XYZ file of C-alpha atoms in Angstrom:
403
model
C -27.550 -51.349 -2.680
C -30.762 -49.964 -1.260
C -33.688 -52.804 -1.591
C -35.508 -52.298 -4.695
C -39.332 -51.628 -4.456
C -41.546 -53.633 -5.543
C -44.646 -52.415 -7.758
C -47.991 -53.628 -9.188
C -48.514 -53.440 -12.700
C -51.224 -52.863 -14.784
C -53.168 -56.063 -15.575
C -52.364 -55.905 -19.612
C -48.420 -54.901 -18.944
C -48.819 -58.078 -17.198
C -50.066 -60.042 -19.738
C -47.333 -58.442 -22.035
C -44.752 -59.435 -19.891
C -45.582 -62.439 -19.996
C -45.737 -62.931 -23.452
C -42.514 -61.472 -23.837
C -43.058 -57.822 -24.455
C -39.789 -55.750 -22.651
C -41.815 -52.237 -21.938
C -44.018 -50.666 -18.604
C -45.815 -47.970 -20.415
C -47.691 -44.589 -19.069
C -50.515 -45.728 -16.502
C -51.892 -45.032 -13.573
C -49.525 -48.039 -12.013
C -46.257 -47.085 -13.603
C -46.995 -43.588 -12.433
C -47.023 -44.444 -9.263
C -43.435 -45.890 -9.377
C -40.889 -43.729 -6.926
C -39.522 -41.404 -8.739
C -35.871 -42.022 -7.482
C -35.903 -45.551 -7.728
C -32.781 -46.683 -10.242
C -34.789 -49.955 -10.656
C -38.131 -51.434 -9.860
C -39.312 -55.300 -9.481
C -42.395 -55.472 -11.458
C -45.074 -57.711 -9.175
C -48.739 -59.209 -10.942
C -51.960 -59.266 -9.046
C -50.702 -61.662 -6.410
C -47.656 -60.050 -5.856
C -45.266 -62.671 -7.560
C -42.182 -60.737 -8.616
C -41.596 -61.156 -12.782
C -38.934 -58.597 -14.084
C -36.624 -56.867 -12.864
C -36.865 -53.144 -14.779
C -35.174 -50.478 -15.643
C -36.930 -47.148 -14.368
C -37.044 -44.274 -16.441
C -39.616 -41.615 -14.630
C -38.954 -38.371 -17.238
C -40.028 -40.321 -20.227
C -43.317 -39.936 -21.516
C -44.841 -42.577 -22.704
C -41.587 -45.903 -21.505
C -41.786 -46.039 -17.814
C -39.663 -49.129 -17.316
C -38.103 -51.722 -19.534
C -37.492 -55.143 -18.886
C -33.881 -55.738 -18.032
C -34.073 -59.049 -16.545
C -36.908 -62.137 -15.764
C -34.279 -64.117 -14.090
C -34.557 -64.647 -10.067
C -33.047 -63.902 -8.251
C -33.860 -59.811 -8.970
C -32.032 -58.063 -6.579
C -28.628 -59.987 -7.904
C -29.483 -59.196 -11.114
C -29.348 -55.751 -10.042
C -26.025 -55.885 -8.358
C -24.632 -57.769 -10.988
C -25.992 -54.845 -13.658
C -22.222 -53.054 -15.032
C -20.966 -57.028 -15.611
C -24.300 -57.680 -17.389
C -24.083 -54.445 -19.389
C -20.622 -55.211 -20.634
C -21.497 -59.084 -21.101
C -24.614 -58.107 -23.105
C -22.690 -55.735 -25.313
C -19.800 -58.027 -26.322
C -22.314 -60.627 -27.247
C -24.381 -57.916 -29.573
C -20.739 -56.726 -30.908
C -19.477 -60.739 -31.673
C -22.755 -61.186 -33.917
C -22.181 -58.100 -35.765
C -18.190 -59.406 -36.072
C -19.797 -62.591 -37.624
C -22.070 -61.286 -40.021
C -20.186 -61.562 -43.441
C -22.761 -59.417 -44.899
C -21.694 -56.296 -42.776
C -18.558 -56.521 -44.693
C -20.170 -54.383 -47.956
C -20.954 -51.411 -45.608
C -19.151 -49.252 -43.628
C -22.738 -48.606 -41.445
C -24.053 -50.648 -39.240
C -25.808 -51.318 -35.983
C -23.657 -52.986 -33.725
C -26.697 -53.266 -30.884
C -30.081 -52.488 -31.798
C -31.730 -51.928 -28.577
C -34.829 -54.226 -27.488
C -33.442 -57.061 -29.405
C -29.862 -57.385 -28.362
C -31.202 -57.397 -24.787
C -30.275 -53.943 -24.274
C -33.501 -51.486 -23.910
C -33.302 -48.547 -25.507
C -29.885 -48.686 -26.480
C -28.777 -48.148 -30.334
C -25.157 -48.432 -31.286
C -24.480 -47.505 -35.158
C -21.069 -47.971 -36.166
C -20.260 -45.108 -39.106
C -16.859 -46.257 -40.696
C -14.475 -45.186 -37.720
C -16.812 -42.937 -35.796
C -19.455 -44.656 -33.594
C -22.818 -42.920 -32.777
C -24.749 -44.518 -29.527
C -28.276 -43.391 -29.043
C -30.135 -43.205 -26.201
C -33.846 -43.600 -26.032
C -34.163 -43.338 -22.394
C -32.304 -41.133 -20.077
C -31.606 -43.911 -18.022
C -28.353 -44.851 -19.915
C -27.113 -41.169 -18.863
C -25.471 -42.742 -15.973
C -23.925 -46.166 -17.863
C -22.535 -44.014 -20.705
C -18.722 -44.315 -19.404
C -19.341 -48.182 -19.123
C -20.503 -48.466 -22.460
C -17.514 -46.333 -24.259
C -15.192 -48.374 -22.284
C -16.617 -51.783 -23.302
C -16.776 -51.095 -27.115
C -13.475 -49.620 -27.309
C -12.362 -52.862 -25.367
C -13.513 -54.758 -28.181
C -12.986 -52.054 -31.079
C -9.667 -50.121 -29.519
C -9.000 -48.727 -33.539
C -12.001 -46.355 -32.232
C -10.544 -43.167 -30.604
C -12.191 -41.100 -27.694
C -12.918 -37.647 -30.112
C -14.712 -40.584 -32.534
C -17.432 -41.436 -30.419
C -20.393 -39.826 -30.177
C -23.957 -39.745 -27.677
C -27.709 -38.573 -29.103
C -30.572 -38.620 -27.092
C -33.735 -39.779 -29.564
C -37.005 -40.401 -28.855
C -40.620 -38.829 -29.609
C -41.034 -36.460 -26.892
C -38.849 -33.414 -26.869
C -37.371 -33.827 -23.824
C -35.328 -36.644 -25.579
C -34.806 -34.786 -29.666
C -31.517 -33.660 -29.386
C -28.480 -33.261 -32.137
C -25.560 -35.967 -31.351
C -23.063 -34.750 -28.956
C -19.138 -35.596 -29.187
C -17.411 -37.465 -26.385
C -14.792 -34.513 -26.104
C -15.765 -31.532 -27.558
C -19.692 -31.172 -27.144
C -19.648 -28.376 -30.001
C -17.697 -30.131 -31.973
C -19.763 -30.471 -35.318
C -18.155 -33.613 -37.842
C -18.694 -34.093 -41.797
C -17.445 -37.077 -43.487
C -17.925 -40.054 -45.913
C -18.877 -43.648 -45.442
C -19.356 -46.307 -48.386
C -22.434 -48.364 -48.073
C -22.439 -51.059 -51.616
C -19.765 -49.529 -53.198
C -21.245 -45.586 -52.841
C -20.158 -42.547 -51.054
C -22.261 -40.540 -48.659
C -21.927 -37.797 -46.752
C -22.621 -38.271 -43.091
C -22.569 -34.558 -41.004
C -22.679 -35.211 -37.000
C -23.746 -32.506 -34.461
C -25.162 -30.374 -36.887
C -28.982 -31.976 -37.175
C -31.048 -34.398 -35.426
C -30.379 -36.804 -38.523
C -26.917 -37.634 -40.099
C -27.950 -38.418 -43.153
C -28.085 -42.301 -44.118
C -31.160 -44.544 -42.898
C -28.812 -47.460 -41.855
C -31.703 -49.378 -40.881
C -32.966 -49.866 -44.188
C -29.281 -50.793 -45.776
C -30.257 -54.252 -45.915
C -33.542 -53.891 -47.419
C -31.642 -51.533 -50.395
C -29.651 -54.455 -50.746
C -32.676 -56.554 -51.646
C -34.088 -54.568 -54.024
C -30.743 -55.200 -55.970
C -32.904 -57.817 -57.538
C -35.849 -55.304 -58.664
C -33.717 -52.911 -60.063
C -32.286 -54.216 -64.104
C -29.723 -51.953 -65.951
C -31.530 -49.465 -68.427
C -34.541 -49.320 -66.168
C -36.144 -45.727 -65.162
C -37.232 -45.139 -61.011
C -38.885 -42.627 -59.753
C -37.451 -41.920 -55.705
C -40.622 -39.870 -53.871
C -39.422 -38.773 -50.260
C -35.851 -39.372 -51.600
C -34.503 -37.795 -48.109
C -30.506 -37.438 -49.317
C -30.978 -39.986 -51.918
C -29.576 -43.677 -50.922
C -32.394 -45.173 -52.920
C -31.588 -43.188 -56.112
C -27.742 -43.526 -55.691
C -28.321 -47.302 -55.147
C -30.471 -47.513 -58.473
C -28.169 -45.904 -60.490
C -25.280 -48.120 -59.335
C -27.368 -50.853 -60.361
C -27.965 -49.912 -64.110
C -31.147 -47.337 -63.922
C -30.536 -44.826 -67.021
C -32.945 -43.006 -65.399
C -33.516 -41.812 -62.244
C -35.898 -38.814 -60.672
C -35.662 -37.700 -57.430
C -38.661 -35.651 -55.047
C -38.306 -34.359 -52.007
C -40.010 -31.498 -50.493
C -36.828 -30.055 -48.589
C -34.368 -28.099 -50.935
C -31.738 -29.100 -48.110
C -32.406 -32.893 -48.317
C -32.022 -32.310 -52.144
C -29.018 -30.157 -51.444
C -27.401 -33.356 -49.482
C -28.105 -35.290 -52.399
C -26.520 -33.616 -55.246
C -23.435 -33.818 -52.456
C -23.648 -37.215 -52.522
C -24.001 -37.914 -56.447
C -20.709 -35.448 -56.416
C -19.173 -38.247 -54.367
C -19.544 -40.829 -57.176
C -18.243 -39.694 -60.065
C -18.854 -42.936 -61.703
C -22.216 -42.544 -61.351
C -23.957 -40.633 -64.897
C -25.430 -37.697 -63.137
C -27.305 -36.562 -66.338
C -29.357 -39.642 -65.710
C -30.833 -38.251 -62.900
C -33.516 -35.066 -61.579
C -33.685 -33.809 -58.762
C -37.480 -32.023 -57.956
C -37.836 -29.881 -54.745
C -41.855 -30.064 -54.266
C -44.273 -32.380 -52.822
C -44.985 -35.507 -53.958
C -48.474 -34.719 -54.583
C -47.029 -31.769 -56.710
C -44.754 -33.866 -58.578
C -46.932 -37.103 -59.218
C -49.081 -34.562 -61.236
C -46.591 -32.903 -63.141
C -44.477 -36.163 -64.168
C -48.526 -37.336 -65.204
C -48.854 -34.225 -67.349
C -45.194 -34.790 -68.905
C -46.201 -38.769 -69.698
C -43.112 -39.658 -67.613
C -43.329 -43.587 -67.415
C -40.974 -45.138 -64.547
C -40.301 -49.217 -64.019
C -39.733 -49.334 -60.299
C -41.244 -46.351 -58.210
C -40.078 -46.236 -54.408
C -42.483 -44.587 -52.093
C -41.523 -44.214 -48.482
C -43.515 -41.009 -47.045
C -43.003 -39.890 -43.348
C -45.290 -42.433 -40.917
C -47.015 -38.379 -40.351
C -47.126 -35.424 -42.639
C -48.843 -31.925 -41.988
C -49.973 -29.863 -44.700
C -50.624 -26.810 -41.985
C -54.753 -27.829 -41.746
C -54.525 -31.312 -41.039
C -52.096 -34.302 -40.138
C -52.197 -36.905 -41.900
C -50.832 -40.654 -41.540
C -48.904 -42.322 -44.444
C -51.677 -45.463 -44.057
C -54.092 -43.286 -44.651
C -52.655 -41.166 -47.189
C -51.754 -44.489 -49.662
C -54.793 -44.912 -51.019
C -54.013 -41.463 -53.028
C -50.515 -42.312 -53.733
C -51.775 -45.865 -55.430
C -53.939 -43.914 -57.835
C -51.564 -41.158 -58.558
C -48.389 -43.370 -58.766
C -50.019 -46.265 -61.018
C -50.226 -44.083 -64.332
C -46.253 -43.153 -63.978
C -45.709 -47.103 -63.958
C -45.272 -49.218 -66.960
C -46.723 -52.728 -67.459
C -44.744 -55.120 -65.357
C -43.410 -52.207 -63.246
C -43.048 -52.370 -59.704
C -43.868 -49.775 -56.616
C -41.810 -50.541 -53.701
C -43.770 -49.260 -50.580
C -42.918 -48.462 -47.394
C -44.574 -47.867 -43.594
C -42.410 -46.553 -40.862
C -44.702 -46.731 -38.010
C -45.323 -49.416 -35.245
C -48.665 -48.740 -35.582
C -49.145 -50.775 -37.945
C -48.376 -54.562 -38.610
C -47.170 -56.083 -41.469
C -50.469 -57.990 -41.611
C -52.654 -55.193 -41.337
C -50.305 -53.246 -43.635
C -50.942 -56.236 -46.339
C -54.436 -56.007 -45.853
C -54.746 -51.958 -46.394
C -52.936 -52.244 -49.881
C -54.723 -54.831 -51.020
C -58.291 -53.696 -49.931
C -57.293 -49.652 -51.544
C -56.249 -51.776 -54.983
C -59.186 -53.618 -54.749
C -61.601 -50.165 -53.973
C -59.463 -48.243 -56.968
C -59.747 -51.549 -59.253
C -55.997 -51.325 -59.847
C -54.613 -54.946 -60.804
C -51.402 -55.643 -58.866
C -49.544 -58.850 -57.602
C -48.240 -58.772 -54.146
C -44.882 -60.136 -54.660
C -42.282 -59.682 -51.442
C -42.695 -58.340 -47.716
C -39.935 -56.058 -47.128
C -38.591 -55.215 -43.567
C -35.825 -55.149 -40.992
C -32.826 -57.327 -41.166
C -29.308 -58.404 -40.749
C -27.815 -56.093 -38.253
C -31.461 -54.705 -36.901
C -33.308 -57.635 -35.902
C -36.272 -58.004 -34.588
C -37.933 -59.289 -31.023
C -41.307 -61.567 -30.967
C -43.918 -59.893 -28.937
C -42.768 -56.247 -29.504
C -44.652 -54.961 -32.459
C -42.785 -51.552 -31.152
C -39.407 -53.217 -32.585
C -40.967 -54.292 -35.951
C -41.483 -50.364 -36.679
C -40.284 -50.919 -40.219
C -41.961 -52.544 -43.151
C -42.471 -52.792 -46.897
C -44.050 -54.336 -50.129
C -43.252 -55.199 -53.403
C -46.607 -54.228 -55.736
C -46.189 -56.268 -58.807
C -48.387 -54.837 -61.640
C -50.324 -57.038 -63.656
């Protein structure tokens, strides 16, 4: 192996580092990095090595992630394919343990930053496995990885697995790829709680379940009481609505702007033909649209779920889902009953939990709406989190009590 450079970093990625945070972002240092270099030591102002990273040149905004602080670096680096496979049997053992797994049939078995494996994403979907790749690093390790989990998971066959470059630049958007066949397009079900879905693979960037969320829909199993009415607003393909009528709701109302998202959804409810489909509507429109209407039709609801895009466009103006809540509060509190409950989401990094609290408290205050903040919702059981990267913590929720 070729000696790996070492590089200056940027005085705040060092004080990241060194509180733990696993990312070399966009800079005038990072830039500098050479360009062909598989990995780079990361050096502070006095030219102490302190990681050992992971160089990824054609993405945007990630140059480098921490793979290693261990000395000595250059071993580490030798050492990488046993590491990879060592790393990956220990993220696939804690997913073996987790009893709660056992209700779903999706389920992370690495989630990336926290698993000690930068931007890596494994999501088991009943026998088919989808691994995402949020840097193009990985391209090279993909072999290594598909051999190691079918090591430890040999029921999962070669034509089952499946590759997706993600990420927020376009360069890295692209639709999940088979193993195999790279055409190949895949539609099947998985149960998550006792429900059906319908998962479709290689024909969109998203298959069609938010797996990282399964464990806060399990949660709000406590929220939802049989003969209760919920109103769903960016229902996507409808887990949340599914989920509530499973529990009891008699009534259930769907919105979603995109008729195909609806579409998926009515594919789904014909999946679970226990389920009372007359107890639910499905809207196409936005939610803005629909809050009014349901306002104008005195449509009360007991739990109302709001989890809006972390961005939305209305073809003048983009605007943020923090910013746009303060309109949702007052539009959604005259659908709720007394005692009713508005589950909220964020999906952004931006954003912490803290500062999230403090935004929906300070809009009830300014709109003199009388709530209880009752339970912090966010990531869990097979998507944990890593202290010191806010980046990881991307998802997070409230419970809005009203008084």
């Amino acid at each position: 192996m070729n000696k790996i450079p070492e590089c200056l970093i940027h005085p705040v990625s060092i004080k990241l580092l060194r509180q733990g945070h696993p990312w070399i972002t966009a800079d005038n240092f990072s830039n500098r990095f050479p360009r062909q270099s598989e990995f780079v030591i990361a050096t502070d102002d006095r030219k102490r090595p302190m990681a050992l990273l992971m160089h990824d040149p054609y993405h945007k905004n990630v140059k480098a992630r921490v793979w290693s602080t261990k000395f000595p670096f250059d071993r580490e680096a030798q050492h990488f394919t046993a590491s990879i496979q060592g790393r990956l049997d220990l993220a696939f053992e804690k997913r073996i343990q987790q009893n709660e797994l056992k209700e779903r049939e999706n389920y992370y078995l690495v989630f990336g930053e926290a698993d000690q494996l930068p931007g890596l994403f494994i999501l088991r979907l009943k026998d088919r496995v989808l691994i995402q790749l949020y840097t193009q690093f990985w391209n090279r390790y993909k072999s290594i990885i598909q051999t190691t989990l079918q090591e430890v998971f040999p029921e999962i066959k070669d034509e089952n697995v499946w590759f997706q470059l993600r990420g927020e630049t376009k360069e890295l958007q692209k639709l999940p790829q088979n193993s195999v066949d790279q055409n190949r397009r895949d539609e099947f079900h998985i149960a998550e709680f006792g429900i059906q879905y319908l998962i479709r693979l290689g024909s969109s960037y998203d298959h069609g379940l938010y797996t990282d969320m399964s464990s806060i829909r399990h949660t709000l199993a406590k929220l939802i009481r049989p003969g209760c009415a919920v109103l769903n607003l960016y229902s996507y393909t409808g887990a949340f609505s599914l989920w509530a009528m499973k529990l009891g709701a008699t009534q259930v109302t769907s919105v979603d702007l995109s008729p195909k998202y609806i579409e998926w959804l009515q594919q789904n409810l014909a999946l679970n033909p226990e389920l009372n489909h007359t107890q639910h509507e499905a809207i196409v429109s936005s939610v803005d649209e629909a809050l009014s209407n349901l306002k104008k039709e005195e449509k009360k609801f007991d739990v109302i779920i709001c989890d809006p895009p972390s961005s939305s466009s209305d073809g003048e103006k983009r605007t943020s889902a923090s910013k746009a809540y303060k309109e949702l509060l007052q539009k959604m509190d005259p659908l709720l009953n007394p005692k009713g409950k508005l589950v909220v989401f964020l999906n952004t990094h931006q954003v912490s939990q803290e500062k999230f609290d403090r935004l929906m408290k300070d809009y009830l205050a300014e709109l003199k709406l009388n709530y209880k903040m009752s339970t912090r919702l966010h990531l869990g059981q097979d998507c944990p989190t890593l202290k010191g990267f806010p980046e990881g913590s991307y998802l997070k929720g409230l419970v809005l009590e009203k008084q």
